[in-house]
Tab-separated table of C-alpha atoms in Angstrom:
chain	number	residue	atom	x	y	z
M	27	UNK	CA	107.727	108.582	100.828
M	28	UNK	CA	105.317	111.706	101.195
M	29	UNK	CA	106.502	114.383	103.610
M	30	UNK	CA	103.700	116.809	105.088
M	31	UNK	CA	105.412	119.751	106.218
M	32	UNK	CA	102.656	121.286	108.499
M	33	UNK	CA	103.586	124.884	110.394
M	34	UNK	CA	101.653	128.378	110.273
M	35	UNK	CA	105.102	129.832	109.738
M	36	UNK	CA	106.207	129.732	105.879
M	37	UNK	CA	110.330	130.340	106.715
M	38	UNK	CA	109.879	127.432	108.743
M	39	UNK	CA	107.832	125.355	106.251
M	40	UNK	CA	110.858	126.316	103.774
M	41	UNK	CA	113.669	125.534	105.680
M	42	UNK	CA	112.590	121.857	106.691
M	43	UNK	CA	111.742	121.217	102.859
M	44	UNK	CA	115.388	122.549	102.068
M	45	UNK	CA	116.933	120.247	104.474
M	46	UNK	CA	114.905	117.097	103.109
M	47	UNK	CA	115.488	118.446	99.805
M	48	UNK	CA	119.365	118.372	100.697
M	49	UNK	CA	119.243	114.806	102.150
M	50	UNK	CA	117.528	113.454	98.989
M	51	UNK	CA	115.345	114.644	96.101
M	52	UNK	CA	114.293	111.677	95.048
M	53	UNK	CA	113.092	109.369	97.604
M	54	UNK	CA	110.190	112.334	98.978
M	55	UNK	CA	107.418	114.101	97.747
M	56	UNK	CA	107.472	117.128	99.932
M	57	UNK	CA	103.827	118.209	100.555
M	58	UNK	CA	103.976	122.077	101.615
M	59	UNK	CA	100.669	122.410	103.906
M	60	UNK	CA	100.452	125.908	103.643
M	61	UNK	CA	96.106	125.946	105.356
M	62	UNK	CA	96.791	123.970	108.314
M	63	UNK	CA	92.938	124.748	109.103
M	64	UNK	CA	91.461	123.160	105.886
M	65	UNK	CA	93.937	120.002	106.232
M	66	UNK	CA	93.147	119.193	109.545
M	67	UNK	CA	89.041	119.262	108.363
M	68	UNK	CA	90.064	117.790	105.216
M	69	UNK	CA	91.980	114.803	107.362
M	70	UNK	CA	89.301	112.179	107.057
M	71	UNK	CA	89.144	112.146	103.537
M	72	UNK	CA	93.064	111.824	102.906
M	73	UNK	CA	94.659	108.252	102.776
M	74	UNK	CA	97.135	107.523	105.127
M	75	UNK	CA	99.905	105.217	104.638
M	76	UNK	CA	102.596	104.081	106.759
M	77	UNK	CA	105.631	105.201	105.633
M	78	UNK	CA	104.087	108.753	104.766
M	79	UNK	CA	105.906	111.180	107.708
M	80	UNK	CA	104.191	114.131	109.150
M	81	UNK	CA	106.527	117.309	110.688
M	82	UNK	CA	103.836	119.178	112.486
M	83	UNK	CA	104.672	122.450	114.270
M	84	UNK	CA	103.213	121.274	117.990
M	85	UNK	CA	101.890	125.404	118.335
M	86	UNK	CA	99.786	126.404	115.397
M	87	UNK	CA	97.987	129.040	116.498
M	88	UNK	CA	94.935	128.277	115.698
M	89	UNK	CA	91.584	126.328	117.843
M	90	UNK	CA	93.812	123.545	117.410
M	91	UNK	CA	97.349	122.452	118.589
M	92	UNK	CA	99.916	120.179	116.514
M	93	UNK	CA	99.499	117.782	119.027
M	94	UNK	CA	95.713	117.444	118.307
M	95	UNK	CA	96.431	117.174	114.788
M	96	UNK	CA	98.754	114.270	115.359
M	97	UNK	CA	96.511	112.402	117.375
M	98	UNK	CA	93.683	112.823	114.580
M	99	UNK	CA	96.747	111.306	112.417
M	100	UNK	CA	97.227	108.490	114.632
M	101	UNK	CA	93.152	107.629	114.906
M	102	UNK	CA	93.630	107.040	111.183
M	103	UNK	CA	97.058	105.028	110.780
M	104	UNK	CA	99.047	103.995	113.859
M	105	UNK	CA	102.409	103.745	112.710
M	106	UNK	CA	103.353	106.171	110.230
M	107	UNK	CA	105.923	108.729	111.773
M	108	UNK	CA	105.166	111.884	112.979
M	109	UNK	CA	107.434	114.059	113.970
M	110	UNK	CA	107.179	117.533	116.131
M	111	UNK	CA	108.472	121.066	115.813
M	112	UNK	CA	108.915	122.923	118.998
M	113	UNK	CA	110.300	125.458	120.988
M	114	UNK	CA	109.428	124.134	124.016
M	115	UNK	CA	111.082	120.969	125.140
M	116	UNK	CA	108.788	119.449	127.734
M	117	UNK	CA	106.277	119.288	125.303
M	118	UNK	CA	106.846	115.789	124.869
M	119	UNK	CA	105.307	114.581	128.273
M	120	UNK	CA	102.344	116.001	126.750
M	121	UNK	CA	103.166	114.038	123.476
M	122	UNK	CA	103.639	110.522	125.596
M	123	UNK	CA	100.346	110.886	127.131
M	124	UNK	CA	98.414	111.354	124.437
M	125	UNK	CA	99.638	108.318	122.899
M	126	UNK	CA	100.379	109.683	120.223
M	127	UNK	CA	103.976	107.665	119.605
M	128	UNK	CA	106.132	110.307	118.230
M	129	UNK	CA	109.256	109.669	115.785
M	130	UNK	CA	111.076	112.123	117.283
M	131	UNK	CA	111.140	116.227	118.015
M	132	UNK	CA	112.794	119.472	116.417
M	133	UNK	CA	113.890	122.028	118.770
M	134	UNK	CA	112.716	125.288	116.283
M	135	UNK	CA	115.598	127.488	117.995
M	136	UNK	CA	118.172	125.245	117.853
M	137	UNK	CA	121.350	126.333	115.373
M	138	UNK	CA	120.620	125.543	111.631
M	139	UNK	CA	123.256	122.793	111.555
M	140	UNK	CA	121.741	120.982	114.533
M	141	UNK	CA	118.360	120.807	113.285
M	142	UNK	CA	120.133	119.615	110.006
M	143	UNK	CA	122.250	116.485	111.781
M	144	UNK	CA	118.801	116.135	114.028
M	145	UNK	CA	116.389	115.740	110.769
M	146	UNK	CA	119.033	113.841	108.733
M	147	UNK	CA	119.353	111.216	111.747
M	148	UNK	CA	115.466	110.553	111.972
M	149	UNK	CA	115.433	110.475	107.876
M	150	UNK	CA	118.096	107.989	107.857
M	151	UNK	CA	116.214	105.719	110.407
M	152	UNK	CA	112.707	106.212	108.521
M	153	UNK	CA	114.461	104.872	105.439
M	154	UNK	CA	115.843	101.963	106.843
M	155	UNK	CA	112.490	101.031	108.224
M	156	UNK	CA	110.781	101.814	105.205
M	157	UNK	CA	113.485	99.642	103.041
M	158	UNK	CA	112.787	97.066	105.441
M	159	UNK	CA	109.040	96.993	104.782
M	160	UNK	CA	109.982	96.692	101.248
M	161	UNK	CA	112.004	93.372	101.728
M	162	UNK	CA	108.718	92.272	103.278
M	163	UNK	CA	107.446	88.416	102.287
M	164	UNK	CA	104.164	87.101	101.872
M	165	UNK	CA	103.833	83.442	102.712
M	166	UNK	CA	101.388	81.813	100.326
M	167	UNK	CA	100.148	77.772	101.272
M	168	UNK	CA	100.964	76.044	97.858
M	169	UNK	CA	99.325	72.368	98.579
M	170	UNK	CA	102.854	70.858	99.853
M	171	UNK	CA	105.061	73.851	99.985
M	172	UNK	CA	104.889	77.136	101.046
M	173	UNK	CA	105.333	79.831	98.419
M	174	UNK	CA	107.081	83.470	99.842
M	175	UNK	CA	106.292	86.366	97.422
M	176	UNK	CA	108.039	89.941	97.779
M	177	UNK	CA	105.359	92.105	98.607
M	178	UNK	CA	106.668	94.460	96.390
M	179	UNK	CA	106.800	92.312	93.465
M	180	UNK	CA	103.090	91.463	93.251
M	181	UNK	CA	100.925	93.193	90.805
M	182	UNK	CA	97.770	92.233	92.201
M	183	UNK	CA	95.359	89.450	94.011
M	184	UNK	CA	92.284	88.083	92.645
M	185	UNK	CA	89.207	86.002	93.830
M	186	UNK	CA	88.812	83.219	90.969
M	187	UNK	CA	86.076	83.401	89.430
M	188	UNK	CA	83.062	80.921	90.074
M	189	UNK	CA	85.241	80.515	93.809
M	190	UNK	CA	85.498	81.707	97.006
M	191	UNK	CA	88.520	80.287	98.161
M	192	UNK	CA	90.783	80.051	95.441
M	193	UNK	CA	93.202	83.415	94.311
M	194	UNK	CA	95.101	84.413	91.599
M	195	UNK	CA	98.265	85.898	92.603
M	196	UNK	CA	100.025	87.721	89.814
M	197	UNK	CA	103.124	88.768	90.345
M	198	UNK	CA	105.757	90.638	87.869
M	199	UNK	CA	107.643	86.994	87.492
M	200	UNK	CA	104.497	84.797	87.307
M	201	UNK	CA	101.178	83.806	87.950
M	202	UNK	CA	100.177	81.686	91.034
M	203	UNK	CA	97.101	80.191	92.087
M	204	UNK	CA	96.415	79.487	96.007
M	205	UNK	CA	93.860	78.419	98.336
M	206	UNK	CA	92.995	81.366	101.026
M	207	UNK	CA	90.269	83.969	101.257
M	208	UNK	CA	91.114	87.149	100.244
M	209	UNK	CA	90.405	88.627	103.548
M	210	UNK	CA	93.105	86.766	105.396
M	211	UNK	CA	95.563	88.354	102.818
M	212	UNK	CA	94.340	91.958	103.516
M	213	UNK	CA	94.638	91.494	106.536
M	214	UNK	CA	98.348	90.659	106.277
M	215	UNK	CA	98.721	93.973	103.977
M	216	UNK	CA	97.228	96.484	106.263
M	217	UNK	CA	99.316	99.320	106.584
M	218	UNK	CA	101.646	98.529	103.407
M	219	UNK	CA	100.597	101.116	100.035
M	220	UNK	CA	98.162	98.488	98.499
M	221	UNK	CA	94.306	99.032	97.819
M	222	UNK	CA	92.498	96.645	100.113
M	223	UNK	CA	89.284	97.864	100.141
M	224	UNK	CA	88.217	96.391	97.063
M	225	UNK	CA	85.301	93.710	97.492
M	226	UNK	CA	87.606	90.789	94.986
M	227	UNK	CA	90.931	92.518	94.631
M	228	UNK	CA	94.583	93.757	96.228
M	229	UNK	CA	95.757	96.011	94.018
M	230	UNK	CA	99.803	97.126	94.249
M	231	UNK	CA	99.521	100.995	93.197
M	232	UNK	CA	103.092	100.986	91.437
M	233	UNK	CA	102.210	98.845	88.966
M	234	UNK	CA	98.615	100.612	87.511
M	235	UNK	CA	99.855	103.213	84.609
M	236	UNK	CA	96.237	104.050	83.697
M	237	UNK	CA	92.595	104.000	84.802
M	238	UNK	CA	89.367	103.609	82.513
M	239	UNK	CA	86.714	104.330	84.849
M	240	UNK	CA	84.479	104.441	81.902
M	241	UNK	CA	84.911	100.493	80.989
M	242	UNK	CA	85.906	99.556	84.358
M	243	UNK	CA	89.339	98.883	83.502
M	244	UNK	CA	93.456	99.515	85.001
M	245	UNK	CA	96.323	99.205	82.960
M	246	UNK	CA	99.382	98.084	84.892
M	247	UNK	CA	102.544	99.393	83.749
M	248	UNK	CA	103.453	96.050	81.673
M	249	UNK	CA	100.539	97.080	79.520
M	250	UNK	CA	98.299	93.965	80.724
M	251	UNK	CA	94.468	95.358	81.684
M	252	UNK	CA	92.457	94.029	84.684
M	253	UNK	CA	88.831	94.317	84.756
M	254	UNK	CA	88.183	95.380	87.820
M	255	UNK	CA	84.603	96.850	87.549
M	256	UNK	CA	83.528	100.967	87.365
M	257	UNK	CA	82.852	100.973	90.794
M	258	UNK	CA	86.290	99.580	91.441
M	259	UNK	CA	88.528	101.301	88.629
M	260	UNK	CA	86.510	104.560	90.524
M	261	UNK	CA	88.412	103.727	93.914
M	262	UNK	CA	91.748	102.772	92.122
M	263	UNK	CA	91.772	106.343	90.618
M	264	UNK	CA	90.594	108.054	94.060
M	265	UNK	CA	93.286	106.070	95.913
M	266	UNK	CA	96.275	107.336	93.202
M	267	UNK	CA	94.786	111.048	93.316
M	268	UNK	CA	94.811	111.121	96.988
M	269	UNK	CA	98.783	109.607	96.751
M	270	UNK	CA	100.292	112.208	94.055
């Protein structure tokens, strides 16, 4: 899970990273946002996914406020948490109103231990719902049966080729063929990590170890190669820079 750490205040910046740092060092990549004013112009170009949390200081002292921020957030994914900093605690009317669906607030001047138990109770709920996303099914139509996948067991999803209709499903178990158009399975993986916007291909991120943009090639990480095209292998590689 990424963490954005977004305040004009570096003490601040520092002691929330410490705190997530404390709670768990390996389950988040702590993203120190340290020119609020180029991220927030830079927004529309970033990926978004949903279980990548934003703690955005709500006064940033600048032509914008956190609060606009977040609702740029939310115009680009609508369910990954955001959570506010504040020292001003009827703030969140404001939040409510803009629909902006907040995961919880901070109170800045609270003592250090409360903003510990406060940020350790709203990481413990984010990773429950995250490790329920992972326990997530797919539901494949298998002629007579119905096949369900783990969606974080599969690899990637294919068109056939010389089909419209038919996919390959590859999984880290096995190889499955079904009858669907891809575009009914995106739409079942929006807001989950995988590359979607590829014209014949779902592509699970954790599994691609390299990129040959060159031969229009990915390497998954049990050393099988997919040709995906240069155009393609081109957004695979943009997609994994904008997630490190």
């Amino acid at each position: 899970m990424r963490v954005f750490i977004i305040d004009d205040h570096f003490i601040i910046r520092q002691k929330v990273a410490n705190i997530i740092t404390a709670y768990s060092s390996s389950d988040f990549e702590i993203i120190d946002v340290k020119n609020e004013i180029r991220f927030y112009k830079e927004l529309d170009c970033l990926t978004i996914l949903s279980d990548d949390l934003f703690i955005i200081d709500i006064n940033l002292n600048t032509f914008f406020t956190g609060i606009d921020l977040a609702e740029k957030i939310r115009q680009r994914n609508e369910s990954c948490p955001i959570v506010f900093l504040t020292i001003y605690e009827d703030k969140a009317v404001t939040v409510i109103n803009r629909q902006i669906n907040a995961a919880g607030y901070i109170l800045k001047d609270q003592p250090q231990q409360e903003i510990e138990q406060k940020l350790y109770l709203l990481l413990d709920n984010l990773c429950n719902d995250s490790s329920a996303m992972k326990e997530t099914k797919l539901a494949f139509s298998c002629g007579s049966h119905t096949l369900f996948v783990p969606t974080a067991q599969i690899m990637f999803i294919s068109i056939l080729p010389g089909t419209r209709s038919t996919l390959l499903v590859q999984t880290t178990e096995e190889q499955v063929l079904i009858k669907e158009r891809l575009k009914v399975i995106k739409a079942k993986v929006v807001g989950t990590s995988m590359i979607c916007d590829l014209k014949s291909f779902i592509i699970n991120p954790d599994y691609v170890k390299s990129v040959f943009t060159t031969e229009g090639l990915i390497q998954f990480t049990d050393w099988s190669t997919l040709d995906v095209g240069k155009i393609g292998a081109k957004k695979i590689l943009k997609h994994l820079k904008e997630g490190v």
